[in-house]
Every structure is written in C-alpha cells, then in structure tokens.
Amino acid sequence: MSSPRLADVVHVLERRYPPATAESWDAVGLVVGDPADEVRKVLFAVDPVAAVVDEAVAWGADLVVTHHPLLLRGVTAVGADTFKGALVHRLIRGGVGLYAAHTNADAAVGGVADALATAIGLFDTTPLVAADEGGETGIGRVGVLREPVALREFAARVAAAVPATAQGVRWAGDPDGIVGRVAVVGGSGDSLFDAVRAAGVDAYVTADLRHHPASELRERAEFDAGEGPSTPYLVDLAHFASEWPWLDHAARDLAADLAALGTTVETRVSTLRTDPWTGRATPPEGSS
C-alpha cells in the first residue's frame, strides 16, 4: 500500500476527533506541515516539547500527533529566539508536521476519557457530561468495575495502569471504602465535581486536584454520608499520566483508518515522560 498525504491523515484524524467539538478556547488541528507532503511515520505524544521533537527527528517521523497544543495562546511571531518558535523551526527543518487533538480528543468515542476508563478496568461506560442527549460523546466517562474493591486496592490498580510520575497516585477517603462505580476525566477535573456528585459514583479519577476544591468535596461527602459511605472518594493522577493511555488507542485507530483507505503508515507511541515534575523529596530518616 502507498503512503498517504498529510491532508489525508488530517482528514482521518478529524473524522475521529472533529475540531467542532473542541472547546471554544482551544487550539486544535494542523500546526506545522504541508498538506501535500507524504506521511510514512507518525509519532504520538502527550506534549509538544523539545524532547519529543528530538525523538521525532531522530526516528525520521513525518508527523507528530500530540494531545496538548503547542500554540494554545495567541502569538504574533514564531522567531527561533523563543522556545516555541525554536520548536516550530526545528520541526520545519526536520520535515516533521505537528497536529494537535486536545479537547476534541477528550470528548470523542475512543478518545482520552474512554482510554483512561479502559486502562483502569471500567465497563458499560457513558459520558459524565454528554454532548447530546443520550449520545456517546462528551466530557469524562462513568462506568463500573467488574468486581467492587476497596479504595486502597483500586488506587493501586490505577497506579499500575498509568505511567509512573514523581507525583504518583494520591487518594482521599476511607481506605477500606468499597469502589464499584467510577467516574474518570483525563486532565484537570476539579471543575466537574457537581457532575461527579450527580453521577452517584463511589470514586472519581482525574488529575491536578487542587487543595480547596478537593477538601470541600470530601468535607461535603462526610457531612452528607450519615451512617453510609462518604463518597465520592478521590483518586488524583499527574496530568500527563491521566492522558497518556489515549496514545495507543489513537495510534491504532489512525493506522486502521488509513489502511481502510488503501494507505499505510508506521506509528510509534512516545514513552518519554513529559510530566514536568522530575523528583519528589522525602525527609531524611529519623527527622521529626
């Protein structure tokens, strides 16, 4: 089979992740690249950072598909004397295109939320906040575990399902509390606490949980619980870790969609840890 043009790859990606479903503040789509260029190798990564660009150039990639946009905020120049401009120049010199699928990939069937739900073992999933009444697309997912488990065991399973980071996986709630019904949101998710409470879940898995919203949710859960369980419990991941499982799904789907059109690409998922935190300090043994 022949290799597709970049325009063909973009068309296939946007059929999976329609740009119209992105949030109004988002910046998705083709960032760098000539639509007429041939695409033989596609690298998938969470972040468009220098190390990922270096990996793409070294591998001979023709396109990098990232979850996070490179140019999310408005810019007036991409001179190589700025760090983002330097990345644009490096991509162009290396003949590498860049495409971003962000909040449109969050909401899509087979997107970020579905991938995280699958990774931690959820079944019978539906959107946490549906885009349309009864639809399959929307923010987050709610599903059930095959068998309920204690919170401490569930958090350990989540940790095993995502890349290790300096933050690790934090949880809040009764360690022996039973988790059967779960909501997930890849990326920052504490703005969705009202929807999580309305979903009646035992636990909520997301990233970037801030002190005050998390504290207030747990206080409210304890207040409302009475003699019952103080749900929802919280499981907090690093932002990068919560979105990384999507890359395998996206790479597999792109290859399959292009093969159905009679073309082929080689795909690779970057295993670089692009989480910005690189270490975690612990007090010396014996210190108070």
Tab-separated table of C-alpha atoms in Angstrom:
chain	number	residue	atom	x	y	z
A	1	MET	CA	0.000	0.000	0.000
A	2	SER	CA	1.092	3.555	-0.626
A	3	SER	CA	1.695	6.247	1.959
A	4	PRO	CA	-0.976	8.914	2.498
A	5	ARG	CA	-0.552	12.647	2.080
A	6	LEU	CA	-0.626	14.785	5.187
A	7	ALA	CA	-4.011	16.130	4.080
A	8	ASP	CA	-5.365	12.557	4.105
A	9	VAL	CA	-4.030	11.934	7.613
A	10	VAL	CA	-5.582	15.174	8.859
A	11	HIS	CA	-8.907	14.187	7.297
A	12	VAL	CA	-8.854	10.828	9.086
A	13	LEU	CA	-7.876	12.396	12.418
A	14	GLU	CA	-10.621	14.999	12.166
A	15	ARG	CA	-13.200	12.352	11.398
A	16	ARG	CA	-12.277	10.705	14.714
A	17	TYR	CA	-11.819	13.962	16.615
A	18	PRO	CA	-13.968	16.656	14.955
A	19	PRO	CA	-12.485	20.123	15.580
A	20	ALA	CA	-16.020	21.484	16.043
A	21	THR	CA	-16.272	19.513	19.296
A	22	ALA	CA	-13.257	21.284	20.815
A	23	GLU	CA	-13.846	23.904	23.499
A	24	SER	CA	-14.085	27.474	22.225
A	25	TRP	CA	-10.802	28.454	23.923
A	26	ASP	CA	-8.865	25.542	22.438
A	27	ALA	CA	-6.414	25.473	19.513
A	28	VAL	CA	-6.573	22.155	17.658
A	29	GLY	CA	-5.647	20.961	14.197
A	30	LEU	CA	-2.591	21.197	11.961
A	31	VAL	CA	0.098	23.425	13.476
A	32	VAL	CA	3.057	22.736	11.172
A	33	GLY	CA	3.235	20.882	7.870
A	34	ASP	CA	2.447	20.935	4.150
A	35	PRO	CA	-0.802	19.069	3.380
A	36	ALA	CA	0.756	17.802	0.137
A	37	ASP	CA	3.665	16.060	1.906
A	38	GLU	CA	3.810	12.279	2.113
A	39	VAL	CA	3.487	10.720	5.574
A	40	ARG	CA	5.257	7.442	6.293
A	41	LYS	CA	5.890	7.629	10.050
A	42	VAL	CA	3.691	9.163	12.770
A	43	LEU	CA	4.795	9.690	16.374
A	44	PHE	CA	2.169	10.113	19.113
A	45	ALA	CA	2.918	12.026	22.328
A	46	VAL	CA	1.106	13.936	25.049
A	47	ASP	CA	3.200	17.118	24.907
A	48	PRO	CA	4.866	19.025	22.036
A	49	VAL	CA	8.104	19.619	23.953
A	50	ALA	CA	11.715	19.721	22.758
A	51	ALA	CA	12.488	16.120	23.766
A	52	VAL	CA	9.526	14.851	21.725
A	53	VAL	CA	10.622	16.878	18.689
A	54	ASP	CA	14.134	15.439	19.063
A	55	GLU	CA	12.659	11.923	19.184
A	56	ALA	CA	10.573	12.594	16.077
A	57	VAL	CA	13.535	13.897	14.091
A	58	ALA	CA	15.813	11.055	15.196
A	59	TRP	CA	13.203	8.434	14.231
A	60	GLY	CA	12.516	10.092	10.884
A	61	ALA	CA	8.876	10.886	11.663
A	62	ASP	CA	6.907	12.855	9.099
A	63	LEU	CA	4.229	13.851	11.603
A	64	VAL	CA	3.853	14.215	15.369
A	65	VAL	CA	0.349	13.988	16.818
A	66	THR	CA	0.143	15.451	20.304
A	67	HIS	CA	-2.687	15.872	22.757
A	68	HIS	CA	-1.632	19.277	24.027
A	69	PRO	CA	-1.376	22.206	21.595
A	70	LEU	CA	1.936	23.969	21.053
A	71	LEU	CA	0.358	27.372	20.388
A	72	LEU	CA	-2.647	27.457	22.703
A	73	ARG	CA	-2.358	31.173	23.388
A	74	GLY	CA	-2.279	33.749	20.609
A	75	VAL	CA	1.158	34.562	19.225
A	76	THR	CA	2.336	37.237	16.824
A	77	ALA	CA	5.676	35.674	15.881
A	78	VAL	CA	7.484	32.313	15.882
A	79	GLY	CA	11.055	33.535	15.755
A	80	ALA	CA	13.658	30.944	16.673
A	81	ASP	CA	14.761	33.226	19.523
A	82	THR	CA	11.757	31.985	21.560
A	83	PHE	CA	11.428	28.438	22.849
A	84	LYS	CA	8.181	27.748	20.992
A	85	GLY	CA	9.435	29.416	17.835
A	86	ALA	CA	12.585	27.310	18.033
A	87	LEU	CA	10.429	24.156	18.119
A	88	VAL	CA	8.488	25.314	15.036
A	89	HIS	CA	11.761	25.914	13.165
A	90	ARG	CA	13.160	22.547	14.278
A	91	LEU	CA	10.045	20.779	13.008
A	92	ILE	CA	10.128	22.551	9.669
A	93	ARG	CA	13.855	21.949	9.153
A	94	GLY	CA	13.335	18.291	10.007
A	95	GLY	CA	10.402	17.910	7.629
A	96	VAL	CA	8.100	17.000	10.521
A	97	GLY	CA	4.481	18.102	10.733
A	98	LEU	CA	2.644	18.720	14.001
A	99	TYR	CA	-1.031	18.102	14.682
A	100	ALA	CA	-2.881	18.659	17.979
A	101	ALA	CA	-6.074	16.888	19.112
A	102	HIS	CA	-6.954	18.294	22.522
A	103	THR	CA	-10.440	18.804	23.957
A	104	ASN	CA	-11.921	17.292	20.789
A	105	ALA	CA	-9.998	14.102	21.645
A	106	ASP	CA	-11.122	14.349	25.277
A	107	ALA	CA	-14.781	14.093	24.257
A	108	ALA	CA	-14.562	11.634	21.364
A	109	VAL	CA	-15.582	7.991	21.335
A	110	GLY	CA	-12.287	6.149	21.696
A	111	GLY	CA	-10.682	9.338	22.962
A	112	VAL	CA	-8.853	10.311	26.137
A	113	ALA	CA	-11.690	9.596	28.561
A	114	ASP	CA	-12.501	6.207	27.019
A	115	ALA	CA	-8.829	5.227	27.038
A	116	LEU	CA	-8.423	6.074	30.730
A	117	ALA	CA	-11.636	4.235	31.604
A	118	THR	CA	-10.450	1.147	29.712
A	119	ALA	CA	-6.978	1.289	31.289
A	120	ILE	CA	-8.372	1.149	34.827
A	121	GLY	CA	-10.890	-1.593	34.027
A	122	LEU	CA	-14.253	0.148	33.651
A	123	PHE	CA	-17.145	-1.377	31.724
A	124	ASP	CA	-20.522	-0.150	30.428
A	125	THR	CA	-19.260	3.409	30.182
A	126	THR	CA	-21.311	6.506	29.372
A	127	PRO	CA	-20.255	10.183	29.259
A	128	LEU	CA	-20.071	12.007	32.564
A	129	VAL	CA	-21.389	15.093	30.762
A	130	ALA	CA	-22.893	14.100	27.404
A	131	ALA	CA	-22.523	16.400	24.412
A	132	ASP	CA	-26.012	15.392	23.242
A	133	GLU	CA	-28.939	13.758	24.994
A	134	GLY	CA	-28.234	10.033	25.018
A	135	GLY	CA	-25.064	10.493	22.962
A	136	GLU	CA	-21.764	8.658	23.285
A	137	THR	CA	-19.527	11.735	23.134
A	138	GLY	CA	-18.911	14.198	25.927
A	139	ILE	CA	-16.701	15.034	28.874
A	140	GLY	CA	-15.403	12.163	31.003
A	141	ARG	CA	-16.824	8.686	31.434
A	142	VAL	CA	-18.761	6.826	34.123
A	143	GLY	CA	-18.525	3.052	34.354
A	144	VAL	CA	-18.350	0.080	36.679
A	145	LEU	CA	-15.643	-2.316	37.770
A	146	ARG	CA	-16.179	-5.995	37.089
A	147	GLU	CA	-15.953	-6.567	40.847
A	148	PRO	CA	-16.008	-3.873	43.570
A	149	VAL	CA	-12.762	-3.425	45.526
A	150	ALA	CA	-11.508	-1.386	48.476
A	151	LEU	CA	-10.313	2.128	47.717
A	152	ARG	CA	-6.694	1.334	48.596
A	153	GLU	CA	-6.703	-1.588	46.133
A	154	PHE	CA	-8.453	0.440	43.469
A	155	ALA	CA	-5.890	3.258	43.755
A	156	ALA	CA	-3.087	0.704	43.412
A	157	ARG	CA	-4.717	-0.656	40.242
A	158	VAL	CA	-4.935	2.850	38.825
A	159	ALA	CA	-1.258	3.432	39.605
A	160	ALA	CA	-0.351	0.234	37.761
A	161	ALA	CA	-2.371	1.277	34.709
A	162	VAL	CA	-0.692	4.636	34.022
A	163	PRO	CA	2.928	5.788	33.623
A	164	ALA	CA	4.852	6.370	36.828
A	165	THR	CA	5.438	10.021	37.735
A	166	ALA	CA	7.107	11.923	40.561
A	167	GLN	CA	3.674	12.745	41.979
A	168	GLY	CA	2.460	9.176	41.896
A	169	VAL	CA	-1.212	8.476	42.633
A	170	ARG	CA	-2.909	10.160	45.602
A	171	TRP	CA	-6.246	9.158	47.045
A	172	ALA	CA	-8.690	10.615	49.560
A	173	GLY	CA	-11.296	8.679	51.508
A	174	ASP	CA	-11.760	5.568	53.623
A	175	PRO	CA	-9.052	3.103	52.511
A	176	ASP	CA	-11.492	0.245	53.115
A	177	GLY	CA	-14.377	2.013	51.370
A	178	ILE	CA	-15.849	-0.026	48.522
A	179	VAL	CA	-15.440	1.212	44.949
A	180	GLY	CA	-17.674	-0.200	42.231
A	181	ARG	CA	-18.972	2.741	40.178
A	182	VAL	CA	-16.340	5.203	38.956
A	183	ALA	CA	-16.105	8.482	37.035
A	184	VAL	CA	-12.969	9.470	35.120
A	185	VAL	CA	-11.767	12.655	33.442
A	186	GLY	CA	-8.366	12.898	31.793
A	187	GLY	CA	-6.513	16.093	32.642
A	188	SER	CA	-7.653	18.717	35.138
A	189	GLY	CA	-11.039	17.658	36.506
A	190	ASP	CA	-11.991	19.515	39.681
A	191	SER	CA	-14.347	21.833	37.767
A	192	LEU	CA	-16.661	18.841	37.276
A	193	PHE	CA	-17.352	17.955	40.907
A	194	ASP	CA	-21.060	18.800	40.590
A	195	ALA	CA	-21.446	16.341	37.705
A	196	VAL	CA	-19.470	13.723	39.628
A	197	ARG	CA	-21.745	14.029	42.667
A	198	ALA	CA	-24.824	13.844	40.425
A	199	ALA	CA	-23.489	10.650	38.817
A	200	GLY	CA	-23.605	8.812	42.160
A	201	VAL	CA	-20.145	7.288	41.825
A	202	ASP	CA	-18.015	5.726	44.527
A	203	ALA	CA	-14.769	7.238	43.239
A	204	TYR	CA	-13.561	9.897	40.848
A	205	VAL	CA	-10.282	9.505	38.952
A	206	THR	CA	-8.780	12.655	37.443
A	207	ALA	CA	-5.702	14.905	37.640
A	208	ASP	CA	-4.487	18.230	39.023
A	209	LEU	CA	-6.805	18.261	42.032
A	210	ARG	CA	-6.339	21.489	43.996
A	211	HIS	CA	-6.397	21.678	47.786
A	212	HIS	CA	-9.541	23.721	48.401
A	213	PRO	CA	-11.915	22.068	45.894
A	214	ALA	CA	-10.754	18.588	46.939
A	215	SER	CA	-11.023	19.425	50.644
A	216	GLU	CA	-14.509	20.867	50.241
A	217	LEU	CA	-15.730	17.885	48.234
A	218	ARG	CA	-14.501	15.462	50.888
A	219	GLU	CA	-15.959	17.581	53.721
A	220	ARG	CA	-19.310	17.662	51.943
A	221	ALA	CA	-19.162	13.909	51.369
A	222	GLU	CA	-18.512	13.290	55.060
A	223	PHE	CA	-21.316	15.671	56.057
A	224	ASP	CA	-23.861	14.085	53.700
A	225	ALA	CA	-22.881	10.472	54.405
A	226	GLY	CA	-24.617	9.974	57.747
A	227	GLU	CA	-24.030	6.320	58.588
A	228	GLY	CA	-23.211	5.433	54.970
A	229	PRO	CA	-20.009	5.652	52.892
A	230	SER	CA	-18.616	9.166	52.377
A	231	THR	CA	-18.436	9.011	48.607
A	232	PRO	CA	-17.199	10.055	46.152
A	233	TYR	CA	-13.633	9.171	47.048
A	234	LEU	CA	-10.906	10.892	45.051
A	235	VAL	CA	-8.003	9.412	43.092
A	236	ASP	CA	-5.614	12.070	41.783
A	237	LEU	CA	-3.089	11.447	38.990
A	238	ALA	CA	-0.439	13.559	37.322
A	239	HIS	CA	-1.944	15.357	34.315
A	240	PHE	CA	0.413	13.640	31.851
A	241	ALA	CA	-0.275	10.180	33.270
A	242	SER	CA	-4.053	10.564	33.006
A	243	GLU	CA	-3.885	11.320	29.273
A	244	TRP	CA	-1.072	9.023	28.138
A	245	PRO	CA	-3.245	5.860	27.729
A	246	TRP	CA	-5.012	7.538	24.789
A	247	LEU	CA	-1.884	7.459	22.646
A	248	ASP	CA	-2.043	3.710	21.981
A	249	HIS	CA	-5.707	3.964	21.014
A	250	ALA	CA	-5.061	6.923	18.704
A	251	ALA	CA	-2.099	5.249	17.002
A	252	ARG	CA	-4.026	2.020	16.440
A	253	ASP	CA	-7.112	3.818	15.144
A	254	LEU	CA	-5.130	6.004	12.732
A	255	ALA	CA	-3.343	3.011	11.226
A	256	ALA	CA	-6.631	1.128	10.828
A	257	ASP	CA	-8.476	4.096	9.313
A	258	LEU	CA	-5.718	4.726	6.781
A	259	ALA	CA	-5.490	1.029	5.899
A	260	ALA	CA	-9.210	1.093	5.107
A	261	LEU	CA	-8.412	3.802	2.558
A	262	GLY	CA	-5.670	1.708	0.972
A	263	THR	CA	-2.736	3.547	2.549
A	264	THR	CA	-0.328	2.705	5.325
A	265	VAL	CA	1.772	4.456	7.973
A	266	GLU	CA	4.142	3.265	10.676
A	267	THR	CA	3.162	4.544	14.114
A	268	ARG	CA	5.045	4.884	17.361
A	269	VAL	CA	3.918	5.959	20.824
A	270	SER	CA	6.489	8.056	22.654
A	271	THR	CA	7.411	6.624	26.033
A	272	LEU	CA	9.171	9.807	27.112
A	273	ARG	CA	7.837	11.033	30.449
A	274	THR	CA	6.928	14.641	29.666
A	275	ASP	CA	5.392	15.316	33.069
A	276	PRO	CA	7.241	18.476	34.205
A	277	TRP	CA	7.971	17.180	37.720
A	278	THR	CA	11.218	15.214	37.868
A	279	GLY	CA	11.602	14.299	41.527
A	280	ARG	CA	9.964	14.022	44.913
A	281	ALA	CA	11.741	14.911	48.146
A	282	THR	CA	11.363	12.918	51.324
A	283	PRO	CA	12.658	13.950	54.758
A	284	PRO	CA	15.842	12.282	55.997
A	285	GLU	CA	15.292	9.153	58.053
A	286	GLY	CA	14.837	9.980	61.704
A	287	SER	CA	13.884	13.632	61.185
A	288	SER	CA	10.851	14.957	63.022
